[in-house]
PDB file of C-alpha atoms in Angstrom:
ATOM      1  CA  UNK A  12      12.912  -7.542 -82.730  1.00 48.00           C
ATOM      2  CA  UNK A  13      13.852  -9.932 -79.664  1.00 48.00           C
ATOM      3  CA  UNK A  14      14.288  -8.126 -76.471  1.00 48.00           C
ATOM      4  CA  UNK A  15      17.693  -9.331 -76.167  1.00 50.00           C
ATOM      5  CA  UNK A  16      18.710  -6.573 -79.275  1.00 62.00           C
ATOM      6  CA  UNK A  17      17.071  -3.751 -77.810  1.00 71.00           C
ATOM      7  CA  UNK A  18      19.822  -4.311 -74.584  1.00 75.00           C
ATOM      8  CA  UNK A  19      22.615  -4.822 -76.679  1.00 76.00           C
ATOM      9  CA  UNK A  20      24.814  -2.105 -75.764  1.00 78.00           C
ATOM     10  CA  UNK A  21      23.756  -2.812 -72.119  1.00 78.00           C
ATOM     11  CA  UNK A  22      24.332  -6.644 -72.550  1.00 74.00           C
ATOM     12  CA  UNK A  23      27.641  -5.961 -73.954  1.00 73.00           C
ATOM     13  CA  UNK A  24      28.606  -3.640 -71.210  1.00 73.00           C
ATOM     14  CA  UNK A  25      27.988  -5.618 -68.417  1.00 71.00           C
ATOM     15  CA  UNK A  26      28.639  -9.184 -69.390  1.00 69.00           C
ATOM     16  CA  UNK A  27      30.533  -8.694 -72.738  1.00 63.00           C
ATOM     17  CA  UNK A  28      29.312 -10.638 -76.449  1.00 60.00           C
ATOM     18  CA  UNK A  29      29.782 -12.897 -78.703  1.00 61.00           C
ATOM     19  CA  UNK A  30      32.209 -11.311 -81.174  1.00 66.00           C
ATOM     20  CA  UNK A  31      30.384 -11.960 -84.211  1.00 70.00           C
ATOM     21  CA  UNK A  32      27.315 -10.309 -82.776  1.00 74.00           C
ATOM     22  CA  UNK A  33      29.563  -6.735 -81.083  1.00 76.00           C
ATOM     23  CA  UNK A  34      28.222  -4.364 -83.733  1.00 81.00           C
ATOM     24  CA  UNK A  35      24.442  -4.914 -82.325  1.00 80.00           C
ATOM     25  CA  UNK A  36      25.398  -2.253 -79.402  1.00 83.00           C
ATOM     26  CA  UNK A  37      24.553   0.395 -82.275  1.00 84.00           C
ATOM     27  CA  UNK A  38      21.172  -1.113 -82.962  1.00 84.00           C
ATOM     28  CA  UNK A  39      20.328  -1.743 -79.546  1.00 84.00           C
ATOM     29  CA  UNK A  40      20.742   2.396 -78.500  1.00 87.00           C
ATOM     30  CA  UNK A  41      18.725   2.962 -81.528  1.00 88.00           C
ATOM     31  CA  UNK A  42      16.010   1.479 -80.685  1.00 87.00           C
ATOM     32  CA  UNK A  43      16.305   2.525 -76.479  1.00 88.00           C
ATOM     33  CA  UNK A  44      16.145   6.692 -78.042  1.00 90.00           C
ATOM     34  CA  UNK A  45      13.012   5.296 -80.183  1.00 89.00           C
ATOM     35  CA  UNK A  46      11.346   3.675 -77.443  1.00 88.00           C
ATOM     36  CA  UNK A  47      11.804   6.696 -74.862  1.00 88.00           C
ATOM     37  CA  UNK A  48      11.777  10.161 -77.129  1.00 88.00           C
ATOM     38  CA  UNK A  49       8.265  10.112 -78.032  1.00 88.00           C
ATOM     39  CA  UNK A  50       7.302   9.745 -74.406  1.00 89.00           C
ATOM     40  CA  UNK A  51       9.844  12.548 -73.915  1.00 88.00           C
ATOM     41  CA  UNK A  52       7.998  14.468 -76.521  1.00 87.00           C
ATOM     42  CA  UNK A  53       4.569  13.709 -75.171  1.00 86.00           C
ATOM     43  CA  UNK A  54       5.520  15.220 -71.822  1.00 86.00           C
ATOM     44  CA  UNK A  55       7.333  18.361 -72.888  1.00 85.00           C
ATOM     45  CA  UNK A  56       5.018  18.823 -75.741  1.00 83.00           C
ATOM     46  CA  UNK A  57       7.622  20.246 -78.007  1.00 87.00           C
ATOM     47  CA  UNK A  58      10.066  18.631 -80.493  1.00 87.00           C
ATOM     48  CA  UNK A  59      13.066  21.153 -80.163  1.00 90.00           C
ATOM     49  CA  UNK A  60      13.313  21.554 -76.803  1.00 89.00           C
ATOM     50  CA  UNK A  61      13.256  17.842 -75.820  1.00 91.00           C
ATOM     51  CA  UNK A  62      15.733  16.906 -78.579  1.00 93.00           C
ATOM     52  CA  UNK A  63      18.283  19.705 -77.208  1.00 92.00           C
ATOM     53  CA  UNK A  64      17.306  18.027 -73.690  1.00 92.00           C
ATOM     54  CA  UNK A  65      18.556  15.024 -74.650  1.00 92.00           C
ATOM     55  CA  UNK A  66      21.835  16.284 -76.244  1.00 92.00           C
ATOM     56  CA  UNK A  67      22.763  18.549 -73.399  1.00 93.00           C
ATOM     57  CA  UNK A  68      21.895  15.973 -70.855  1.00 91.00           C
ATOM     58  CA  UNK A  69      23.874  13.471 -72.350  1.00 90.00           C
ATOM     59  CA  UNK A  70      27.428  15.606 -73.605  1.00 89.00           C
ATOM     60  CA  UNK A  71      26.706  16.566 -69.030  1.00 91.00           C
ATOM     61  CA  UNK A  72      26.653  13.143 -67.750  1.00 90.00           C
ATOM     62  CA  UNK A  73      29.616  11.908 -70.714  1.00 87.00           C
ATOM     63  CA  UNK A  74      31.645  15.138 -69.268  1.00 87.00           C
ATOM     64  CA  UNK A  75      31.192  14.260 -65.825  1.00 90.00           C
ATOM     65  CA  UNK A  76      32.457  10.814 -66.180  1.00 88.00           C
ATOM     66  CA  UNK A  77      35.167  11.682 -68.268  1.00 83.00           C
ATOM     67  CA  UNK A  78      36.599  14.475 -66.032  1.00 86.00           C
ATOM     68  CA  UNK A  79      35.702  11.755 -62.922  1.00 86.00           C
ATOM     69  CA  UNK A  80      38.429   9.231 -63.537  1.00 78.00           C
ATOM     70  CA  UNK A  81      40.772  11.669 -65.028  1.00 80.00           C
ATOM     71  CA  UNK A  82      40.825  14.142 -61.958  1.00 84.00           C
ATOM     72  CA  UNK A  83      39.469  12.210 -58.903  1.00 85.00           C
ATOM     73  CA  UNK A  84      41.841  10.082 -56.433  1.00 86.00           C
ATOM     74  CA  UNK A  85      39.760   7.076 -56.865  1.00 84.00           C
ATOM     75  CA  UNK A  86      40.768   3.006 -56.595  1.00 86.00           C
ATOM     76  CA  UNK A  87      42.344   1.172 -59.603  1.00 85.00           C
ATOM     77  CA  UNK A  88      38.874  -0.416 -59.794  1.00 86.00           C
ATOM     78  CA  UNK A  89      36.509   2.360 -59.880  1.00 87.00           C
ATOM     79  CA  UNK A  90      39.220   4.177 -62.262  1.00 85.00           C
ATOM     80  CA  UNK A  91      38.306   1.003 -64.174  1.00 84.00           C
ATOM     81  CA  UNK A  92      34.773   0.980 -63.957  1.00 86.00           C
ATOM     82  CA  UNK A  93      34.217   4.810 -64.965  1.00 86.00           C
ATOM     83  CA  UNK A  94      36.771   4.179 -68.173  1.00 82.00           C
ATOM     84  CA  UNK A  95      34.082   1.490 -69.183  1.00 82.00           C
ATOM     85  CA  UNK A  96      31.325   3.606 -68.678  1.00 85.00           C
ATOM     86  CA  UNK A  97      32.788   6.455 -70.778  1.00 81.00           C
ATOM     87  CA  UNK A  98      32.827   3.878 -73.710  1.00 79.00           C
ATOM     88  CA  UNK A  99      29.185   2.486 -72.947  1.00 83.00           C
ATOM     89  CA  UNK A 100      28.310   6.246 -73.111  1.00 85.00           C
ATOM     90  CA  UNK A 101      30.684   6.980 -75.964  1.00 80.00           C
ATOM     91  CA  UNK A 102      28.667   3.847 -77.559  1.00 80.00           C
ATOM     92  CA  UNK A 103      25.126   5.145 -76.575  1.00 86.00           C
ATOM     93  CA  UNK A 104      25.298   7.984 -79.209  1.00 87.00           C
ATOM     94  CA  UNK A 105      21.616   9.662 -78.536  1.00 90.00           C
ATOM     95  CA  UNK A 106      23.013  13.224 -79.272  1.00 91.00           C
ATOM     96  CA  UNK A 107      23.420  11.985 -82.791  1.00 90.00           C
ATOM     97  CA  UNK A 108      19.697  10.721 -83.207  1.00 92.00           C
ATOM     98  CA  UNK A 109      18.606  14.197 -81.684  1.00 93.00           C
ATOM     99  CA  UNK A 110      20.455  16.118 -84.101  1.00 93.00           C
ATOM    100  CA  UNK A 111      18.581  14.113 -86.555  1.00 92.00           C
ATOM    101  CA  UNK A 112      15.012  14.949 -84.697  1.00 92.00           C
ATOM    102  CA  UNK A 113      16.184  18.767 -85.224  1.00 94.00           C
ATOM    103  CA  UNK A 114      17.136  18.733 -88.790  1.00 93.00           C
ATOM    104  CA  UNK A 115      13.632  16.943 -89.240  1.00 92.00           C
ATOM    105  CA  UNK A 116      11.668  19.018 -87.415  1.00 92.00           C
ATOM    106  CA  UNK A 117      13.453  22.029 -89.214  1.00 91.00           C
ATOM    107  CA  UNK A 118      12.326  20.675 -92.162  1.00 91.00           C
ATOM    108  CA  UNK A 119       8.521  19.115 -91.238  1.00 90.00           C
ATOM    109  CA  UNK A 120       8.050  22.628 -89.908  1.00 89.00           C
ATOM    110  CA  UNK A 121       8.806  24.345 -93.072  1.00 86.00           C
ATOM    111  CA  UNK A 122      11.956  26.807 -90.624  1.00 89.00           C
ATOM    112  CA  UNK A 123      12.566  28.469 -94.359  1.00 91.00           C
ATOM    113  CA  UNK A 124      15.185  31.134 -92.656  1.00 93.00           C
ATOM    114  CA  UNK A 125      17.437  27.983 -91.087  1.00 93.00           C
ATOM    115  CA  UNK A 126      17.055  25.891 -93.929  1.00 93.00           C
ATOM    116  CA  UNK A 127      17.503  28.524 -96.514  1.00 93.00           C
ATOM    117  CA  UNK A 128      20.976  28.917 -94.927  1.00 95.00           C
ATOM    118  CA  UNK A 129      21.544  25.264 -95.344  1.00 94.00           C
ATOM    119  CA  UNK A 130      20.711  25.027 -98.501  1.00 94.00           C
ATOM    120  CA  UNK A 131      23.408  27.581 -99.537  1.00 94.00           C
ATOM    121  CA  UNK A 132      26.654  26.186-101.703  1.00 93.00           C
ATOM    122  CA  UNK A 133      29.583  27.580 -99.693  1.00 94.00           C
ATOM    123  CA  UNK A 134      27.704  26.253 -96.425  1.00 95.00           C
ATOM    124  CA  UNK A 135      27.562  22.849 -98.169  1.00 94.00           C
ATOM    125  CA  UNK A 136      31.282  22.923 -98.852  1.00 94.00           C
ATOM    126  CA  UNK A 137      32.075  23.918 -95.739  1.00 95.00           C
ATOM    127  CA  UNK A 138      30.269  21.169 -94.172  1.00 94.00           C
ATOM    128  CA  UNK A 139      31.751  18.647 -96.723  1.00 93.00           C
ATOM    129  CA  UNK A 140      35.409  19.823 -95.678  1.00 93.00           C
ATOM    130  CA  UNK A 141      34.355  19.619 -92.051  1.00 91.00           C
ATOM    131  CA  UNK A 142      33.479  16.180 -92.862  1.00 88.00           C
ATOM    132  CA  UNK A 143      36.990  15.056 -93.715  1.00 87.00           C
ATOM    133  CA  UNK A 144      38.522  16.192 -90.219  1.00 85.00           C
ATOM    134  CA  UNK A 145      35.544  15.179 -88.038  1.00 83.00           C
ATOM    135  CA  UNK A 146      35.263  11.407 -89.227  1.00 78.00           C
ATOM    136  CA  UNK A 147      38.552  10.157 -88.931  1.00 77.00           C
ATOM    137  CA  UNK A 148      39.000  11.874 -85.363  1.00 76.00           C
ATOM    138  CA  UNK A 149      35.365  11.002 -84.646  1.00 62.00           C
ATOM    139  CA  UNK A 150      36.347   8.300 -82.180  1.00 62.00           C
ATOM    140  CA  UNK A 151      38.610  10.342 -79.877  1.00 65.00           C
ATOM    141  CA  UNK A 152      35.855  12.380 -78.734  1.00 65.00           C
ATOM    142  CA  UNK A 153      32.125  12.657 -77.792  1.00 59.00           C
ATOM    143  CA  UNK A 154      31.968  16.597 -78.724  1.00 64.00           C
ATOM    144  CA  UNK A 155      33.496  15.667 -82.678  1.00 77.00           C
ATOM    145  CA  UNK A 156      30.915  12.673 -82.553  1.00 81.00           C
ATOM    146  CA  UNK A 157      28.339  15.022 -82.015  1.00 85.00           C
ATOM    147  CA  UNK A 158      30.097  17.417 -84.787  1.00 87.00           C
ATOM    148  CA  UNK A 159      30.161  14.235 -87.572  1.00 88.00           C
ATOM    149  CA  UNK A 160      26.149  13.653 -86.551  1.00 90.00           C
ATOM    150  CA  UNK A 161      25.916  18.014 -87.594  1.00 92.00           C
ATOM    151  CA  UNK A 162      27.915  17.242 -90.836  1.00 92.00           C
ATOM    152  CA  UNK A 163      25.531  14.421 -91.692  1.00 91.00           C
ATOM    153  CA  UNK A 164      22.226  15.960 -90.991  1.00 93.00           C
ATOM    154  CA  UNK A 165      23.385  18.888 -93.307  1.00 94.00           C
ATOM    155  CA  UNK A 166      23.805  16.569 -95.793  1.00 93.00           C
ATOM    156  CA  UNK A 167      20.934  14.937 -95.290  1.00 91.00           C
ATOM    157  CA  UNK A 168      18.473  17.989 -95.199  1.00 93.00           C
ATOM    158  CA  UNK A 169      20.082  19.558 -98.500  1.00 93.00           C
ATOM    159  CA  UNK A 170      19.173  15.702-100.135  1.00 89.00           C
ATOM    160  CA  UNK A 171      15.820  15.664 -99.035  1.00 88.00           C
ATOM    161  CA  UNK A 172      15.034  19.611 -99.310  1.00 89.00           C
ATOM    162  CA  UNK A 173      17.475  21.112-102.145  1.00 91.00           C
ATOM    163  CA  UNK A 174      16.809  21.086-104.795  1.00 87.00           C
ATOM    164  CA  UNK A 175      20.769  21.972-105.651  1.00 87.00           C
ATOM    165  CA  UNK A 176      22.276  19.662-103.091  1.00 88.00           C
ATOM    166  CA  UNK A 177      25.902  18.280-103.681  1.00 86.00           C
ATOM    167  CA  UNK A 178      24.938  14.573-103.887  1.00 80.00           C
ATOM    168  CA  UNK A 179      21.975  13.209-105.571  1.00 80.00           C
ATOM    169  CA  UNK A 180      21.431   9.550-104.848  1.00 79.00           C
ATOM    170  CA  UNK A 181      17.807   9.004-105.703  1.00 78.00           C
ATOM    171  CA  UNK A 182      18.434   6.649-108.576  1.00 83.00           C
ATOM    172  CA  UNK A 183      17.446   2.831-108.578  1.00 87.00           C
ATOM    173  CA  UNK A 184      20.859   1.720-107.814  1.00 89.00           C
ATOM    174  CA  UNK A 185      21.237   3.816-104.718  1.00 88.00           C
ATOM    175  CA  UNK A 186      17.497   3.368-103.428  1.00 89.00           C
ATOM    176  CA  UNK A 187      18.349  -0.532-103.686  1.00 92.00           C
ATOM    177  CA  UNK A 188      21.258  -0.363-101.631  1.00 92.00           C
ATOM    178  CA  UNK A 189      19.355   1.473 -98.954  1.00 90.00           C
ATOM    179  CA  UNK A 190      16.445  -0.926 -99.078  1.00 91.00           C
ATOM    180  CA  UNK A 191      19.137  -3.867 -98.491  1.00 94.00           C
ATOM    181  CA  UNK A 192      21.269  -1.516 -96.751  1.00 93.00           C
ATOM    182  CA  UNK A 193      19.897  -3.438 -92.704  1.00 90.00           C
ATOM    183  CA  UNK A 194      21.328  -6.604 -93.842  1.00 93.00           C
ATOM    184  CA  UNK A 195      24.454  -5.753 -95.136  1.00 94.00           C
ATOM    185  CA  UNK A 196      24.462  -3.909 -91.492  1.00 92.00           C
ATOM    186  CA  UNK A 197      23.886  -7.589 -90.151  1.00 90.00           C
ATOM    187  CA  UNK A 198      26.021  -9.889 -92.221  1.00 93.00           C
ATOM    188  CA  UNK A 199      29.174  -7.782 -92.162  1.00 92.00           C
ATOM    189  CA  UNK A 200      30.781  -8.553 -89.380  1.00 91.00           C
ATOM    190  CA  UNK A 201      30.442 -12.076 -89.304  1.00 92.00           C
ATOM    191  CA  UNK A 202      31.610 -12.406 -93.266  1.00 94.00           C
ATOM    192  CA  UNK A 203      34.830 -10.096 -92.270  1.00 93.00           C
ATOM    193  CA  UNK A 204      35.612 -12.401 -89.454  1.00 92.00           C
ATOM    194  CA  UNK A 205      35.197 -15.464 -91.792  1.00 93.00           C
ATOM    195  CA  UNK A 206      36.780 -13.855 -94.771  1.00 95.00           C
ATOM    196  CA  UNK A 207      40.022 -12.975 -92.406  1.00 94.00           C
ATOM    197  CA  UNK A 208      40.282 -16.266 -90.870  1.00 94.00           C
ATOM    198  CA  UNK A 209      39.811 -17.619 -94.536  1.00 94.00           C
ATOM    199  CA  UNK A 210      42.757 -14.834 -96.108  1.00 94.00           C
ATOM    200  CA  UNK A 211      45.297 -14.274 -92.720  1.00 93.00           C
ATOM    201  CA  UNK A 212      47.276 -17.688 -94.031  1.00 92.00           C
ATOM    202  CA  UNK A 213      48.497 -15.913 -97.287  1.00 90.00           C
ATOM    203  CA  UNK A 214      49.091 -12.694 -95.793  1.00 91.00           C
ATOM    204  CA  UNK A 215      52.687 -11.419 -96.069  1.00 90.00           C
ATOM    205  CA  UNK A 216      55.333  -8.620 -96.001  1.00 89.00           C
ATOM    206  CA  UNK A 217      55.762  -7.995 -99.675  1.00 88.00           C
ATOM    207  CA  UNK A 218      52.000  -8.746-100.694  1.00 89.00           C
ATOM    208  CA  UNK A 219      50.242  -6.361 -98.314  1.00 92.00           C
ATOM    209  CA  UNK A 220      48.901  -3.649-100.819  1.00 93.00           C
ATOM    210  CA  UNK A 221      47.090  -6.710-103.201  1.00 94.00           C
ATOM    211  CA  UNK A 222      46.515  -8.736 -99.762  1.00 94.00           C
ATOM    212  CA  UNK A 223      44.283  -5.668 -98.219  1.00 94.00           C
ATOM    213  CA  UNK A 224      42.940  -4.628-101.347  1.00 95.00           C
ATOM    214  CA  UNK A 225      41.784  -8.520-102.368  1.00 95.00           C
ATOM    215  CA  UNK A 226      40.462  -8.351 -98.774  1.00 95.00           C
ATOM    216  CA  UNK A 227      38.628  -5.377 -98.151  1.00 95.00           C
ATOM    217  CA  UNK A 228      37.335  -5.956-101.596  1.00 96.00           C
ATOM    218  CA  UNK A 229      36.056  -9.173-101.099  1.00 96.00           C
ATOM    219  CA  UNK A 230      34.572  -8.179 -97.976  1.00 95.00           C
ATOM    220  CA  UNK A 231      32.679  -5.163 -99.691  1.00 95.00           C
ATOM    221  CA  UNK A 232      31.077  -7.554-102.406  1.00 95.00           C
ATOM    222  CA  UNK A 233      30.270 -10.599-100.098  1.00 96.00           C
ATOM    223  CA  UNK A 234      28.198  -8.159 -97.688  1.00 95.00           C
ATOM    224  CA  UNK A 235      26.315  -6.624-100.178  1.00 95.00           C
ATOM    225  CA  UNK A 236      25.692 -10.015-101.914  1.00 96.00           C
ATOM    226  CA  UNK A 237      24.676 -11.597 -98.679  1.00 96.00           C
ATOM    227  CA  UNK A 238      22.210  -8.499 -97.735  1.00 95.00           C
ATOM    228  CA  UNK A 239      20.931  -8.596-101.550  1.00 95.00           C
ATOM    229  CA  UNK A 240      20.055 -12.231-101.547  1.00 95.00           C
ATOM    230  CA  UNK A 241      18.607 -12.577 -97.598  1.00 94.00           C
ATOM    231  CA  UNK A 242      16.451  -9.322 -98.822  1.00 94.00           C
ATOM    232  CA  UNK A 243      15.325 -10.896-101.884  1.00 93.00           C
ATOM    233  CA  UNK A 244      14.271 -14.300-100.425  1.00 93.00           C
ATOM    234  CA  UNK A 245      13.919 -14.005 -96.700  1.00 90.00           C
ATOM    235  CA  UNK A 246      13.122 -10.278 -95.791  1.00 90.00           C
ATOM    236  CA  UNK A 247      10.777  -9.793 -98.797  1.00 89.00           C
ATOM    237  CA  UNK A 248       8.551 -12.296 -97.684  1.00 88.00           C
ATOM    238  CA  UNK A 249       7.893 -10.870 -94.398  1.00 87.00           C
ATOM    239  CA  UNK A 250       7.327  -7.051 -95.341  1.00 85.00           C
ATOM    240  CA  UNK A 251       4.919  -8.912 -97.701  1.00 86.00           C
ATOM    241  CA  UNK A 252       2.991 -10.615 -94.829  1.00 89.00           C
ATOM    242  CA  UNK A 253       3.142  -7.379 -92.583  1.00 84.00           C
ATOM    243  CA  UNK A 254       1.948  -5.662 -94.783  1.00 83.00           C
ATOM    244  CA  UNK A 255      -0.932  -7.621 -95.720  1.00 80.00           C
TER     245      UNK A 255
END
């Protein structure tokens, strides 16, 4: 991993990217949580507290911001300059990987009372219905980001811990797609900027429904082919050598 990726999201706030290469903002705050919340750990000594740390700390700073250039008298400029912070901060979502440190330490800790309660149907359904209102609004706001992260890890925990969860997707088909699942994370964006530039001439009026569906479609296969094939002969061969 170049150094360049893990400032991504730092990169593209402060002297903007190549289009083709935008998406790497979310890979680049991965890897900044990964590289400081084990030291975070190692000082506090416990799990919980310095994940809810981090999620407190961060919804603070993202509120103070947001109510900054909303209710302060402040220049045109620095009106500017706190709206594009809120979105570097909106786009630095570490509340989300520490709600996935607490569903993982519920469960590496064996919390039967919390998990118990997960595990139960009507919780699952209510978390499934949740789902379908927090995604799609997901973007307005940090507090229903951090909501859509709860849904997930819910899901997630009943998957790996239920043994009556809602979905089961450990099957060959679905382990494959997660073992290719980084490059079709990599290739999409620059195959849906190809495929548009490639499609936009024959777009029209009375042909939307089949031009979007031929589209989005095509987009859908081409990334997973793309991922399948750089995973069978590129990727492969290095976890091969790493691992040897």
């Amino acid at each position: 991993m170049c150094s360049s990726d893990l400032l991504s999201n730092f990169r593209i706030f402060f002297a903007g990217s190549f289009v083709l290469l935008i998406h790497l903002w979310s890979l680049g705050a991965e890897e900044q949580f990964y590289a400081v919340s084990p030291w975070l750990i190692k000082k506090s000594n416990n799990y919980l507290k310095t994940f809810v740390f981090i999620i407190i700390l961060k919804m603070s700073v993202k509120l103070m911001v947001a109510s900054a250039h909303r209710l302060l008298p402040l220049s045109a400029e620095s009106l500017l300059f706190l709206k594009h912070l809120e979105t570097f901060l909106f786009k630095l979502p570490i509340e989300a990987f520490a709600m996935g440190g607490i569903i993982a330490y519920l469960f590496i800790e064996k919390k039967e009372a919390v998990l118990n309660f997960l595990y139960q149907p009507y919780i699952q359904w209510i978390n499934i219905l949740s789902l379908f209102v927090t995604v799609p609004l997901g973007h307005i706001s940090e507090s229903l980001q951090l909501l859509v992260s709860i849904n997930f890890a819910i899901i997630i925990i009943n998957m790996a811990g239920n043994s009556k969860p809602m979905f089961l997707l450990d099957n060959k088909y679905s382990n494959y797609i997660g073992q290719i699942s980084y490059g079709i994370y990599m290739y999409q964006i620059p195959l849906i900027y190809l495929i548009l530039n490639i499609f936009k001439p024959y777009y029209t009026i009375d042909h939307a429904v089949f031009w979007n569906v031929l589209y989005y479609s095509t987009c859908t296969v081409l990334s997973i082919l793309t991922a399948l094939l750089s995973y069978e002969f590129i990727e492969r061969k290095f976890i091969s050598w790493a691992r040897n």
